[in-house]
PDB file of C-alpha atoms in Angstrom:
ATOM      1  CA  MET Y   1      14.441  -9.652  22.265  1.00 40.00           C
ATOM      2  CA  VAL Y   2      11.697  -8.486  24.611  1.00 41.00           C
ATOM      3  CA  LYS Y   3       8.172  -9.351  23.559  1.00 45.00           C
ATOM      4  CA  ALA Y   4       5.161  -7.348  24.596  1.00 45.00           C
ATOM      5  CA  ASN Y   5       1.583  -8.156  23.812  1.00 47.00           C
ATOM      6  CA  LEU Y   6       0.015  -5.444  21.656  1.00 45.00           C
ATOM      7  CA  THR Y   7      -2.749  -4.830  24.178  1.00 45.00           C
ATOM      8  CA  VAL Y   8      -0.137  -3.845  26.811  1.00 58.00           C
ATOM      9  CA  ILE Y   9       0.945  -0.870  24.706  1.00 66.00           C
ATOM     10  CA  SER Y  10      -1.049   2.166  25.846  1.00 72.00           C
ATOM     11  CA  ASN Y  11       0.155   4.665  23.241  1.00 81.00           C
ATOM     12  CA  PHE Y  12       1.755   4.663  19.817  1.00 86.00           C
ATOM     13  CA  ILE Y  13       4.042   7.351  18.444  1.00 87.00           C
ATOM     14  CA  PHE Y  14       3.794   8.456  14.798  1.00 88.00           C
ATOM     15  CA  LEU Y  15       6.956   9.411  12.940  1.00 83.00           C
ATOM     16  CA  GLY Y  16       4.831  10.953  10.213  1.00 79.00           C
ATOM     17  CA  PHE Y  17       6.840  13.192   7.900  1.00 79.00           C
ATOM     18  CA  THR Y  18       9.484  14.133  10.478  1.00 73.00           C
ATOM     19  CA  HIS Y  19      12.147  13.010   7.998  1.00 73.00           C
ATOM     20  CA  TYR Y  20      11.094  15.947   5.824  1.00 73.00           C
ATOM     21  CA  PRO Y  21      11.127  18.942   8.230  1.00 73.00           C
ATOM     22  CA  LYS Y  22      11.405  21.497   5.416  1.00 76.00           C
ATOM     23  CA  VAL Y  23       8.166  20.370   3.743  1.00 79.00           C
ATOM     24  CA  ASN Y  24       6.183  19.482   6.872  1.00 81.00           C
ATOM     25  CA  VAL Y  25       4.135  22.693   6.756  1.00 86.00           C
ATOM     26  CA  ILE Y  26       3.496  22.284   3.018  1.00 88.00           C
ATOM     27  CA  ILE Y  27       2.246  18.727   3.541  1.00 87.00           C
ATOM     28  CA  PHE Y  28      -0.013  19.926   6.371  1.00 88.00           C
ATOM     29  CA  VAL Y  29      -1.515  22.724   4.227  1.00 91.00           C
ATOM     30  CA  LEU Y  30      -2.085  20.380   1.257  1.00 91.00           C
ATOM     31  CA  CYS Y  31      -3.698  17.739   3.477  1.00 90.00           C
ATOM     32  CA  LEU Y  32      -5.915  20.362   5.115  1.00 93.00           C
ATOM     33  CA  LEU Y  33      -7.029  21.680   1.717  1.00 93.00           C
ATOM     34  CA  MET Y  34      -7.714  18.169   0.424  1.00 92.00           C
ATOM     35  CA  TYR Y  35      -9.734  17.365   3.537  1.00 93.00           C
ATOM     36  CA  LEU Y  36     -11.817  20.564   3.414  1.00 93.00           C
ATOM     37  CA  ILE Y  37     -12.521  20.188  -0.327  1.00 91.00           C
ATOM     38  CA  THR Y  38     -13.436  16.528   0.215  1.00 91.00           C
ATOM     39  CA  LEU Y  39     -15.874  17.457   2.985  1.00 91.00           C
ATOM     40  CA  LEU Y  40     -17.431  20.308   0.995  1.00 88.00           C
ATOM     41  CA  GLY Y  41     -17.756  18.405  -2.288  1.00 86.00           C
ATOM     42  CA  ASN Y  42     -19.179  15.230  -0.758  1.00 90.00           C
ATOM     43  CA  ILE Y  43     -21.566  17.028   1.617  1.00 89.00           C
ATOM     44  CA  ILE Y  44     -22.909  19.043  -1.337  1.00 84.00           C
ATOM     45  CA  LEU Y  45     -23.438  15.861  -3.350  1.00 86.00           C
ATOM     46  CA  ILE Y  46     -25.213  14.033  -0.518  1.00 88.00           C
ATOM     47  CA  SER Y  47     -27.410  17.071   0.162  1.00 85.00           C
ATOM     48  CA  ILE Y  48     -28.603  17.577  -3.399  1.00 85.00           C
ATOM     49  CA  THR Y  49     -29.259  13.856  -3.982  1.00 86.00           C
ATOM     50  CA  VAL Y  50     -31.513  13.872  -0.912  1.00 86.00           C
ATOM     51  CA  LEU Y  51     -33.236  17.211  -1.622  1.00 82.00           C
ATOM     52  CA  ASP Y  52     -33.721  16.950  -5.408  1.00 80.00           C
ATOM     53  CA  SER Y  53     -36.263  14.289  -6.455  1.00 79.00           C
ATOM     54  CA  HIS Y  54     -34.826  14.290  -9.996  1.00 79.00           C
ATOM     55  CA  LEU Y  55     -31.651  12.710  -8.586  1.00 80.00           C
ATOM     56  CA  HIS Y  56     -33.478   9.823  -6.916  1.00 85.00           C
ATOM     57  CA  LYS Y  57     -31.953   7.421  -9.414  1.00 87.00           C
ATOM     58  CA  PRO Y  58     -29.692   4.358  -8.999  1.00 88.00           C
ATOM     59  CA  MET Y  59     -26.551   6.193 -10.132  1.00 86.00           C
ATOM     60  CA  TYR Y  60     -26.949   8.997  -7.595  1.00 87.00           C
ATOM     61  CA  PHE Y  61     -27.876   6.524  -4.875  1.00 91.00           C
ATOM     62  CA  PHE Y  62     -24.497   4.868  -5.435  1.00 91.00           C
ATOM     63  CA  LEU Y  63     -22.723   8.223  -5.655  1.00 88.00           C
ATOM     64  CA  SER Y  64     -24.200   9.457  -2.365  1.00 90.00           C
ATOM     65  CA  ASN Y  65     -22.997   6.257  -0.699  1.00 93.00           C
ATOM     66  CA  LEU Y  66     -19.562   6.783  -2.236  1.00 91.00           C
ATOM     67  CA  SER Y  67     -19.529  10.332  -0.868  1.00 91.00           C
ATOM     68  CA  PHE Y  68     -20.486   9.116   2.608  1.00 93.00           C
ATOM     69  CA  LEU Y  69     -17.669   6.550   2.404  1.00 92.00           C
ATOM     70  CA  ASP Y  70     -15.132   9.137   1.296  1.00 91.00           C
ATOM     71  CA  ILE Y  71     -15.993  11.490   4.158  1.00 93.00           C
ATOM     72  CA  TRP Y  72     -15.374   8.766   6.732  1.00 92.00           C
ATOM     73  CA  TYR Y  73     -12.368   7.371   4.865  1.00 91.00           C
ATOM     74  CA  THR Y  74     -10.566  10.702   4.660  1.00 92.00           C
ATOM     75  CA  SER Y  75     -11.579  11.691   8.191  1.00 91.00           C
ATOM     76  CA  SER Y  76     -10.198   8.467   9.690  1.00 88.00           C
ATOM     77  CA  ALA Y  77      -6.861   8.898   7.914  1.00 86.00           C
ATOM     78  CA  LEU Y  78      -6.214  12.649   7.832  1.00 89.00           C
ATOM     79  CA  THR Y  79      -8.017  14.137  10.848  1.00 87.00           C
ATOM     80  CA  PRO Y  80      -5.700  12.609  13.505  1.00 83.00           C
ATOM     81  CA  MET Y  81      -2.640  13.654  11.502  1.00 85.00           C
ATOM     82  CA  LEU Y  82      -3.895  17.249  11.180  1.00 88.00           C
ATOM     83  CA  ALA Y  83      -4.821  17.362  14.873  1.00 86.00           C
ATOM     84  CA  ASN Y  84      -1.403  16.023  15.881  1.00 83.00           C
ATOM     85  CA  PHE Y  85       0.355  18.621  13.753  1.00 83.00           C
ATOM     86  CA  VAL Y  86      -1.581  21.476  15.376  1.00 84.00           C
ATOM     87  CA  SER Y  87      -1.155  20.141  18.920  1.00 81.00           C
ATOM     88  CA  GLY Y  88       2.489  19.170  18.416  1.00 78.00           C
ATOM     89  CA  LYS Y  89       1.782  15.663  19.720  1.00 81.00           C
ATOM     90  CA  ASN Y  90       2.357  12.631  17.513  1.00 84.00           C
ATOM     91  CA  THR Y  91       0.741  10.036  19.753  1.00 86.00           C
ATOM     92  CA  ILE Y  92      -2.403   7.919  19.653  1.00 87.00           C
ATOM     93  CA  SER Y  93      -3.874   5.511  22.182  1.00 87.00           C
ATOM     94  CA  PHE Y  94      -4.075   1.793  21.524  1.00 85.00           C
ATOM     95  CA  SER Y  95      -7.883   1.909  21.266  1.00 88.00           C
ATOM     96  CA  GLY Y  96      -7.678   4.969  19.018  1.00 88.00           C
ATOM     97  CA  CYS Y  97      -5.197   3.196  16.764  1.00 89.00           C
ATOM     98  CA  ALA Y  98      -7.430   0.123  16.578  1.00 90.00           C
ATOM     99  CA  VAL Y  99     -10.479   2.218  15.639  1.00 92.00           C
ATOM    100  CA  GLN Y 100      -8.508   4.227  13.088  1.00 92.00           C
ATOM    101  CA  MET Y 101      -7.080   1.100  11.478  1.00 92.00           C
ATOM    102  CA  TYR Y 102     -10.483  -0.576  11.295  1.00 95.00           C
ATOM    103  CA  LEU Y 103     -12.307   2.462   9.883  1.00 93.00           C
ATOM    104  CA  SER Y 104      -9.655   3.076   7.207  1.00 92.00           C
ATOM    105  CA  LEU Y 105      -9.689  -0.575   6.149  1.00 93.00           C
ATOM    106  CA  ALA Y 106     -13.491  -0.843   6.263  1.00 94.00           C
ATOM    107  CA  MET Y 107     -14.121   2.337   4.258  1.00 93.00           C
ATOM    108  CA  GLY Y 108     -11.365   1.567   1.747  1.00 92.00           C
ATOM    109  CA  SER Y 109     -12.490  -2.042   1.265  1.00 94.00           C
ATOM    110  CA  THR Y 110     -16.138  -1.033   0.893  1.00 95.00           C
ATOM    111  CA  GLU Y 111     -15.150   1.554  -1.713  1.00 92.00           C
ATOM    112  CA  CYS Y 112     -13.254  -1.087  -3.696  1.00 93.00           C
ATOM    113  CA  VAL Y 113     -16.424  -3.174  -4.009  1.00 94.00           C
ATOM    114  CA  LEU Y 114     -18.755  -0.219  -4.527  1.00 93.00           C
ATOM    115  CA  LEU Y 115     -16.702   1.271  -7.387  1.00 92.00           C
ATOM    116  CA  SER Y 116     -16.863  -2.096  -9.137  1.00 93.00           C
ATOM    117  CA  MET Y 117     -20.662  -2.216  -8.766  1.00 92.00           C
ATOM    118  CA  MET Y 118     -20.949   1.378  -9.983  1.00 90.00           C
ATOM    119  CA  ALA Y 119     -19.115   0.376 -13.164  1.00 90.00           C
ATOM    120  CA  TYR Y 120     -21.684  -2.398 -13.655  1.00 92.00           C
ATOM    121  CA  ASP Y 121     -24.471   0.155 -13.144  1.00 90.00           C
ATOM    122  CA  ARG Y 122     -22.991   2.345 -15.905  1.00 87.00           C
ATOM    123  CA  TYR Y 123     -22.622  -0.706 -18.159  1.00 90.00           C
ATOM    124  CA  VAL Y 124     -26.324  -1.565 -17.801  1.00 90.00           C
ATOM    125  CA  ALA Y 125     -27.378   2.088 -18.250  1.00 87.00           C
ATOM    126  CA  ILE Y 126     -25.403   2.548 -21.487  1.00 85.00           C
ATOM    127  CA  CYS Y 127     -25.465  -0.923 -23.038  1.00 87.00           C
ATOM    128  CA  ASN Y 128     -28.984  -1.957 -22.002  1.00 87.00           C
ATOM    129  CA  PRO Y 129     -30.880   1.326 -21.440  1.00 86.00           C
ATOM    130  CA  LEU Y 130     -34.390  -0.032 -22.120  1.00 88.00           C
ATOM    131  CA  ARG Y 131     -34.130  -2.545 -19.269  1.00 90.00           C
ATOM    132  CA  TYR Y 132     -32.014  -0.366 -16.972  1.00 90.00           C
ATOM    133  CA  LEU Y 133     -34.724   0.506 -14.425  1.00 89.00           C
ATOM    134  CA  ILE Y 134     -35.907  -3.102 -14.387  1.00 91.00           C
ATOM    135  CA  ILE Y 135     -32.443  -4.570 -13.811  1.00 92.00           C
ATOM    136  CA  MET Y 136     -31.256  -1.838 -11.417  1.00 92.00           C
ATOM    137  CA  ASN Y 137     -34.436  -1.583  -9.387  1.00 92.00           C
ATOM    138  CA  LYS Y 138     -34.538  -0.232  -5.842  1.00 91.00           C
ATOM    139  CA  SER Y 139     -34.216  -3.650  -4.222  1.00 94.00           C
ATOM    140  CA  VAL Y 140     -31.145  -4.569  -6.293  1.00 94.00           C
ATOM    141  CA  CYS Y 141     -29.471  -1.215  -5.569  1.00 94.00           C
ATOM    142  CA  VAL Y 142     -30.003  -1.600  -1.811  1.00 95.00           C
ATOM    143  CA  GLN Y 143     -28.642  -5.161  -1.950  1.00 95.00           C
ATOM    144  CA  ILE Y 144     -25.550  -4.004  -3.880  1.00 95.00           C
ATOM    145  CA  VAL Y 145     -24.787  -1.217  -1.402  1.00 95.00           C
ATOM    146  CA  ALA Y 146     -25.498  -3.429   1.612  1.00 96.00           C
ATOM    147  CA  GLY Y 147     -23.304  -6.182   0.159  1.00 95.00           C
ATOM    148  CA  SER Y 148     -20.479  -3.692  -0.398  1.00 95.00           C
ATOM    149  CA  TRP Y 149     -20.696  -2.467   3.198  1.00 96.00           C
ATOM    150  CA  VAL Y 150     -20.888  -5.963   4.697  1.00 96.00           C
ATOM    151  CA  THR Y 151     -17.935  -7.167   2.610  1.00 96.00           C
ATOM    152  CA  GLY Y 152     -15.808  -4.148   3.504  1.00 95.00           C
ATOM    153  CA  CYS Y 153     -16.619  -4.203   7.221  1.00 96.00           C
ATOM    154  CA  LEU Y 154     -16.126  -7.965   7.635  1.00 96.00           C
ATOM    155  CA  THR Y 155     -12.820  -8.118   5.746  1.00 96.00           C
ATOM    156  CA  ALA Y 156     -11.561  -5.105   7.721  1.00 95.00           C
ATOM    157  CA  LEU Y 157     -12.532  -6.813  10.980  1.00 95.00           C
ATOM    158  CA  VAL Y 158     -10.626  -9.975   9.998  1.00 95.00           C
ATOM    159  CA  GLU Y 159      -7.495  -8.001   9.053  1.00 94.00           C
ATOM    160  CA  THR Y 160      -7.594  -5.733  12.101  1.00 93.00           C
ATOM    161  CA  MET Y 161      -8.099  -8.573  14.587  1.00 92.00           C
ATOM    162  CA  SER Y 162      -5.382 -10.693  12.961  1.00 91.00           C
ATOM    163  CA  VAL Y 163      -2.834  -7.887  13.485  1.00 89.00           C
ATOM    164  CA  LEU Y 164      -3.961  -6.708  16.919  1.00 84.00           C
ATOM    165  CA  HIS Y 165      -3.548 -10.203  18.365  1.00 83.00           C
ATOM    166  CA  GLN Y 166       0.155 -10.291  17.484  1.00 79.00           C
ATOM    167  CA  SER Y 167       3.103  -9.491  19.786  1.00 76.00           C
ATOM    168  CA  LEU Y 168       5.467  -6.521  19.603  1.00 70.00           C
ATOM    169  CA  CYS Y 169       9.186  -6.277  20.295  1.00 70.00           C
ATOM    170  CA  GLY Y 170       8.744  -3.510  22.856  1.00 63.00           C
ATOM    171  CA  ASN Y 171       8.441  -0.940  20.082  1.00 72.00           C
ATOM    172  CA  SER Y 172       5.551   1.519  19.842  1.00 81.00           C
ATOM    173  CA  ILE Y 173       6.887   3.829  17.115  1.00 85.00           C
ATOM    174  CA  ILE Y 174       4.860   3.690  13.888  1.00 87.00           C
ATOM    175  CA  ASN Y 175       6.738   4.937  10.837  1.00 86.00           C
ATOM    176  CA  HIS Y 176       3.630   6.481   9.286  1.00 86.00           C
ATOM    177  CA  PHE Y 177       1.178   9.343   9.814  1.00 86.00           C
ATOM    178  CA  THR Y 178      -1.717   6.978  10.566  1.00 87.00           C
ATOM    179  CA  CYS Y 179      -2.297   3.497  12.008  1.00 89.00           C
ATOM    180  CA  GLU Y 180      -1.823   1.926   8.587  1.00 89.00           C
ATOM    181  CA  ILE Y 181      -1.993  -1.843   8.959  1.00 90.00           C
ATOM    182  CA  LEU Y 182       1.273  -2.538   7.110  1.00 88.00           C
ATOM    183  CA  ALA Y 183       3.146  -0.007   9.265  1.00 87.00           C
ATOM    184  CA  VAL Y 184       1.786  -1.557  12.483  1.00 89.00           C
ATOM    185  CA  LEU Y 185       2.599  -5.038  11.206  1.00 87.00           C
ATOM    186  CA  LYS Y 186       6.273  -4.066  10.993  1.00 85.00           C
ATOM    187  CA  LEU Y 187       6.313  -3.709  14.799  1.00 85.00           C
ATOM    188  CA  VAL Y 188       5.464  -7.390  15.271  1.00 84.00           C
ATOM    189  CA  CYS Y 189       8.384  -9.594  16.323  1.00 80.00           C
ATOM    190  CA  VAL Y 190       6.764 -13.024  15.798  1.00 82.00           C
ATOM    191  CA  ASP Y 191       6.186 -14.887  12.548  1.00 82.00           C
ATOM    192  CA  THR Y 192       3.620 -12.943  10.512  1.00 83.00           C
ATOM    193  CA  SER Y 193       3.317 -15.343   7.573  1.00 87.00           C
ATOM    194  CA  ARG Y 194      -0.261 -16.322   8.554  1.00 90.00           C
ATOM    195  CA  VAL Y 195      -1.339 -12.675   8.820  1.00 90.00           C
ATOM    196  CA  GLN Y 196       0.342 -11.829   5.525  1.00 89.00           C
ATOM    197  CA  LEU Y 197      -1.469 -14.737   3.843  1.00 92.00           C
ATOM    198  CA  ILE Y 198      -4.816 -13.476   5.149  1.00 92.00           C
ATOM    199  CA  MET Y 199      -4.036  -9.982   3.914  1.00 92.00           C
ATOM    200  CA  LEU Y 200      -2.881 -11.292   0.532  1.00 91.00           C
ATOM    201  CA  VAL Y 201      -6.101 -13.245  -0.043  1.00 93.00           C
ATOM    202  CA  ILE Y 202      -8.272 -10.283   0.968  1.00 94.00           C
ATOM    203  CA  SER Y 203      -6.181  -7.858  -1.106  1.00 92.00           C
ATOM    204  CA  VAL Y 204      -6.534 -10.038  -4.219  1.00 92.00           C
ATOM    205  CA  LEU Y 205     -10.295 -10.244  -3.709  1.00 93.00           C
ATOM    206  CA  LEU Y 206     -10.696  -6.491  -3.172  1.00 93.00           C
ATOM    207  CA  LEU Y 207      -8.151  -4.956  -5.545  1.00 92.00           C
ATOM    208  CA  PRO Y 208      -7.255  -6.714  -8.839  1.00 92.00           C
ATOM    209  CA  MET Y 209     -10.581  -8.555  -9.153  1.00 93.00           C
ATOM    210  CA  PRO Y 210     -12.840  -5.466  -8.823  1.00 93.00           C
ATOM    211  CA  MET Y 211     -10.450  -3.497 -11.033  1.00 91.00           C
ATOM    212  CA  LEU Y 212     -10.654  -6.223 -13.700  1.00 92.00           C
ATOM    213  CA  HIS Y 213     -14.450  -6.100 -13.465  1.00 92.00           C
ATOM    214  CA  ILE Y 214     -14.360  -2.321 -13.928  1.00 92.00           C
ATOM    215  CA  CYS Y 215     -12.066  -2.604 -16.965  1.00 90.00           C
ATOM    216  CA  ILE Y 216     -14.344  -5.216 -18.576  1.00 92.00           C
ATOM    217  CA  SER Y 217     -17.436  -3.085 -17.909  1.00 91.00           C
ATOM    218  CA  TYR Y 218     -15.826  -0.007 -19.441  1.00 89.00           C
ATOM    219  CA  ALA Y 219     -14.577  -2.041 -22.415  1.00 89.00           C
ATOM    220  CA  PHE Y 220     -18.209  -2.875 -23.241  1.00 90.00           C
ATOM    221  CA  ILE Y 221     -19.199   0.745 -22.581  1.00 88.00           C
ATOM    222  CA  LEU Y 222     -16.510   2.087 -24.922  1.00 86.00           C
ATOM    223  CA  SER Y 223     -17.515  -0.452 -27.558  1.00 86.00           C
ATOM    224  CA  ASN Y 224     -21.076   0.822 -27.325  1.00 85.00           C
ATOM    225  CA  ILE Y 225     -19.917   4.444 -27.487  1.00 81.00           C
ATOM    226  CA  LEU Y 226     -18.136   3.781 -30.792  1.00 80.00           C
ATOM    227  CA  ARG Y 227     -21.557   3.060 -32.324  1.00 79.00           C
ATOM    228  CA  ILE Y 228     -22.736   6.597 -31.546  1.00 69.00           C
ATOM    229  CA  SER Y 229     -23.108   8.451 -34.846  1.00 64.00           C
ATOM    230  CA  SER Y 230     -22.614  11.910 -33.365  1.00 69.00           C
ATOM    231  CA  VAL Y 231     -18.954  12.922 -33.128  1.00 67.00           C
ATOM    232  CA  GLY Y 232     -19.800  15.355 -30.325  1.00 66.00           C
ATOM    233  CA  GLY Y 233     -21.613  12.601 -28.418  1.00 63.00           C
ATOM    234  CA  GLN Y 234     -18.641  10.268 -28.804  1.00 69.00           C
ATOM    235  CA  SER Y 235     -16.226  12.939 -27.615  1.00 71.00           C
ATOM    236  CA  LYS Y 236     -18.314  13.738 -24.523  1.00 67.00           C
ATOM    237  CA  ALA Y 237     -18.756  10.070 -23.654  1.00 70.00           C
ATOM    238  CA  PHE Y 238     -15.042   9.330 -24.096  1.00 72.00           C
ATOM    239  CA  SER Y 239     -14.174  12.328 -21.920  1.00 69.00           C
ATOM    240  CA  THR Y 240     -16.474  11.101 -19.139  1.00 69.00           C
ATOM    241  CA  CYS Y 241     -15.152   7.531 -19.305  1.00 76.00           C
ATOM    242  CA  ALA Y 242     -11.537   8.735 -19.348  1.00 76.00           C
ATOM    243  CA  ALA Y 243     -12.141  10.836 -16.226  1.00 74.00           C
ATOM    244  CA  HIS Y 244     -13.787   7.907 -14.425  1.00 77.00           C
ATOM    245  CA  LEU Y 245     -10.997   5.511 -15.371  1.00 82.00           C
ATOM    246  CA  THR Y 246      -8.326   8.010 -14.312  1.00 82.00           C
ATOM    247  CA  VAL Y 247      -9.721   8.125 -10.766  1.00 82.00           C
ATOM    248  CA  VAL Y 248     -10.172   4.336 -10.716  1.00 85.00           C
ATOM    249  CA  VAL Y 249      -6.580   3.700 -11.833  1.00 85.00           C
ATOM    250  CA  LEU Y 250      -5.316   6.254  -9.305  1.00 85.00           C
ATOM    251  CA  PHE Y 251      -7.220   4.628  -6.434  1.00 88.00           C
ATOM    252  CA  TYR Y 252      -6.641   0.965  -7.282  1.00 90.00           C
ATOM    253  CA  GLY Y 253      -3.122   1.509  -8.656  1.00 87.00           C
ATOM    254  CA  THR Y 254      -1.796   3.123  -5.483  1.00 86.00           C
ATOM    255  CA  ALA Y 255      -3.549   0.544  -3.281  1.00 88.00           C
ATOM    256  CA  LEU Y 256      -2.134  -2.302  -5.387  1.00 87.00           C
ATOM    257  CA  SER Y 257       1.377  -0.896  -5.088  1.00 85.00           C
ATOM    258  CA  MET Y 258       0.937  -0.873  -1.299  1.00 84.00           C
ATOM    259  CA  TYR Y 259      -0.765  -4.165  -0.535  1.00 86.00           C
ATOM    260  CA  LEU Y 260       0.446  -6.503  -3.268  1.00 83.00           C
ATOM    261  CA  LYS Y 261       4.147  -5.673  -3.328  1.00 75.00           C
ATOM    262  CA  THR Y 262       6.671  -8.323  -2.300  1.00 65.00           C
ATOM    263  CA  SER Y 263       7.857  -8.386   1.316  1.00 59.00           C
ATOM    264  CA  ALA Y 264      11.421  -7.850   0.074  1.00 52.00           C
ATOM    265  CA  ILE Y 265      10.539  -4.295  -0.945  1.00 56.00           C
ATOM    266  CA  ASP Y 266      10.819  -1.900   1.990  1.00 60.00           C
ATOM    267  CA  SER Y 267       9.480   1.494   0.965  1.00 69.00           C
ATOM    268  CA  GLN Y 268       7.895   2.934   4.093  1.00 74.00           C
ATOM    269  CA  GLU Y 269       8.734   6.525   3.166  1.00 75.00           C
ATOM    270  CA  ILE Y 270       7.198   6.131  -0.290  1.00 82.00           C
ATOM    271  CA  ASP Y 271       4.203   4.358   1.257  1.00 82.00           C
ATOM    272  CA  LYS Y 272       3.352   7.494   3.240  1.00 84.00           C
ATOM    273  CA  PHE Y 273       2.986   9.574   0.088  1.00 84.00           C
ATOM    274  CA  ILE Y 274       1.100   6.767  -1.676  1.00 86.00           C
ATOM    275  CA  ALA Y 275      -1.297   6.658   1.279  1.00 86.00           C
ATOM    276  CA  LEU Y 276      -1.933  10.391   0.852  1.00 87.00           C
ATOM    277  CA  VAL Y 277      -3.047   9.724  -2.723  1.00 86.00           C
ATOM    278  CA  TYR Y 278      -5.663   7.052  -2.038  1.00 83.00           C
ATOM    279  CA  ALA Y 279      -6.730   8.430   1.355  1.00 84.00           C
ATOM    280  CA  GLY Y 280      -6.741  12.128   0.470  1.00 87.00           C
ATOM    281  CA  LEU Y 281      -6.534  12.862  -3.243  1.00 88.00           C
ATOM    282  CA  THR Y 282      -8.992  10.332  -4.712  1.00 87.00           C
ATOM    283  CA  PRO Y 283     -11.780  11.099  -2.164  1.00 89.00           C
ATOM    284  CA  MET Y 284     -11.359  14.754  -3.133  1.00 89.00           C
ATOM    285  CA  LEU Y 285     -11.544  13.985  -6.866  1.00 86.00           C
ATOM    286  CA  ASN Y 286     -14.499  11.550  -6.693  1.00 83.00           C
ATOM    287  CA  PRO Y 287     -17.306  14.125  -6.296  1.00 82.00           C
ATOM    288  CA  ILE Y 288     -15.691  16.374  -8.912  1.00 81.00           C
ATOM    289  CA  ILE Y 289     -15.188  13.650 -11.514  1.00 80.00           C
ATOM    290  CA  TYR Y 290     -18.298  11.556 -10.929  1.00 72.00           C
ATOM    291  CA  SER Y 291     -20.833  14.215 -10.043  1.00 68.00           C
ATOM    292  CA  LEU Y 292     -20.063  17.932 -10.168  1.00 62.00           C
ATOM    293  CA  ARG Y 293     -19.261  17.691 -13.899  1.00 63.00           C
ATOM    294  CA  ASN Y 294     -22.678  16.104 -14.443  1.00 71.00           C
ATOM    295  CA  LYS Y 295     -25.407  18.217 -16.039  1.00 74.00           C
ATOM    296  CA  ASP Y 296     -28.157  16.945 -13.701  1.00 73.00           C
ATOM    297  CA  VAL Y 297     -26.037  17.701 -10.639  1.00 75.00           C
ATOM    298  CA  LYS Y 298     -25.234  21.221 -11.891  1.00 73.00           C
ATOM    299  CA  THR Y 299     -28.954  21.856 -12.414  1.00 76.00           C
ATOM    300  CA  ALA Y 300     -29.719  20.598  -8.906  1.00 74.00           C
ATOM    301  CA  VAL Y 301     -27.048  22.891  -7.432  1.00 71.00           C
ATOM    302  CA  LYS Y 302     -28.535  25.898  -9.271  1.00 72.00           C
ATOM    303  CA  LYS Y 303     -32.006  25.043  -7.936  1.00 72.00           C
ATOM    304  CA  LEU Y 304     -30.615  24.836  -4.417  1.00 67.00           C
ATOM    305  CA  LEU Y 305     -28.950  28.244  -4.826  1.00 64.00           C
ATOM    306  CA  ILE Y 306     -32.194  29.794  -6.071  1.00 66.00           C
ATOM    307  CA  ARG Y 307     -34.196  28.362  -3.152  1.00 63.00           C
ATOM    308  CA  ASN Y 308     -31.606  29.362  -0.576  1.00 59.00           C
ATOM    309  CA  PRO Y 309     -29.317  32.238  -1.686  1.00 54.00           C
ATOM    310  CA  LEU Y 310     -27.286  31.865   1.516  1.00 48.00           C
ATOM    311  CA  CYS Y 311     -25.910  28.611   0.117  1.00 53.00           C
ATOM    312  CA  ALA Y 312     -24.107  30.642  -2.541  1.00 49.00           C
ATOM    313  CA  PHE Y 313     -21.491  31.519   0.050  1.00 46.00           C
ATOM    314  CA  LEU Y 314     -20.815  27.816   0.737  1.00 49.00           C
ATOM    315  CA  ILE Y 315     -21.285  26.217  -2.676  1.00 52.00           C
ATOM    316  CA  PRO Y 316     -18.904  27.118  -5.506  1.00 49.00           C
ATOM    317  CA  SER Y 317     -20.385  28.186  -8.812  1.00 47.00           C
ATOM    318  CA  SER Y 318     -21.257  25.258 -11.079  1.00 43.00           C
ATOM    319  CA  LYS Y 319     -20.770  27.251 -14.295  1.00 44.00           C
TER     320      LYS Y 319
END
């Protein structure tokens, strides 16, 4: 078995969805639509939170950071795949693969932490509204966001470096549409138990633990909602919480099925479609679920349209 250090490999070849030639074009069109909607929705959200002073609140500060994350997350995963499809080339350089792997891991890991902190923000806002602005002051919000970014970037660096220092068996074909760390790890011909242990510890810290924190926060929120006397108020609150939890379960559930499955399960083909969900679908849904259904955001969009009618051609109606 011929061993080759990973740094010797100059290019990787993606198999992508070549096993499904009949649906290749459909997958490309769906991915392109998801990417364009993600860009549009998140850019709109970031723009209005910056331009409208009424949205200079902790919740929208977190949401604008989430939007920024989603733009980079989706771009790092889908842009190379879309470009390769158009050009007909399914290759990527070693340095490009390293950057892509790091960015995807960093953005995804940061989002895991940030979503958990956003759930805490909603818990304080609903269950302790009188002290909300005191607890979630500007300094605390900046620290939460900075902590999320530092955690995500550092854990991604550890995972990326642990894989890139391994040796290959002379194989540069990645059975994926992106430099997904698990797909690259399958090319390694030496013992990967140490790397897998590192990834397991980080995955446990970033997936089930934040998800448990979110579930606990929403349990308290739902308990508080049940005390609302208005049936209409209860219904609206339940609808909002259900939408939030749906996106959370979709994001964490697919990531859990990828990173915490046993090594005996080999499902690379299924993993590709799972990756499309958490790298393409959830970033597209986030601005719609968390923000564009929000009354304050709709008002801000209308104000922006009134000030600049040309934006009406770019921003969909919020009615």
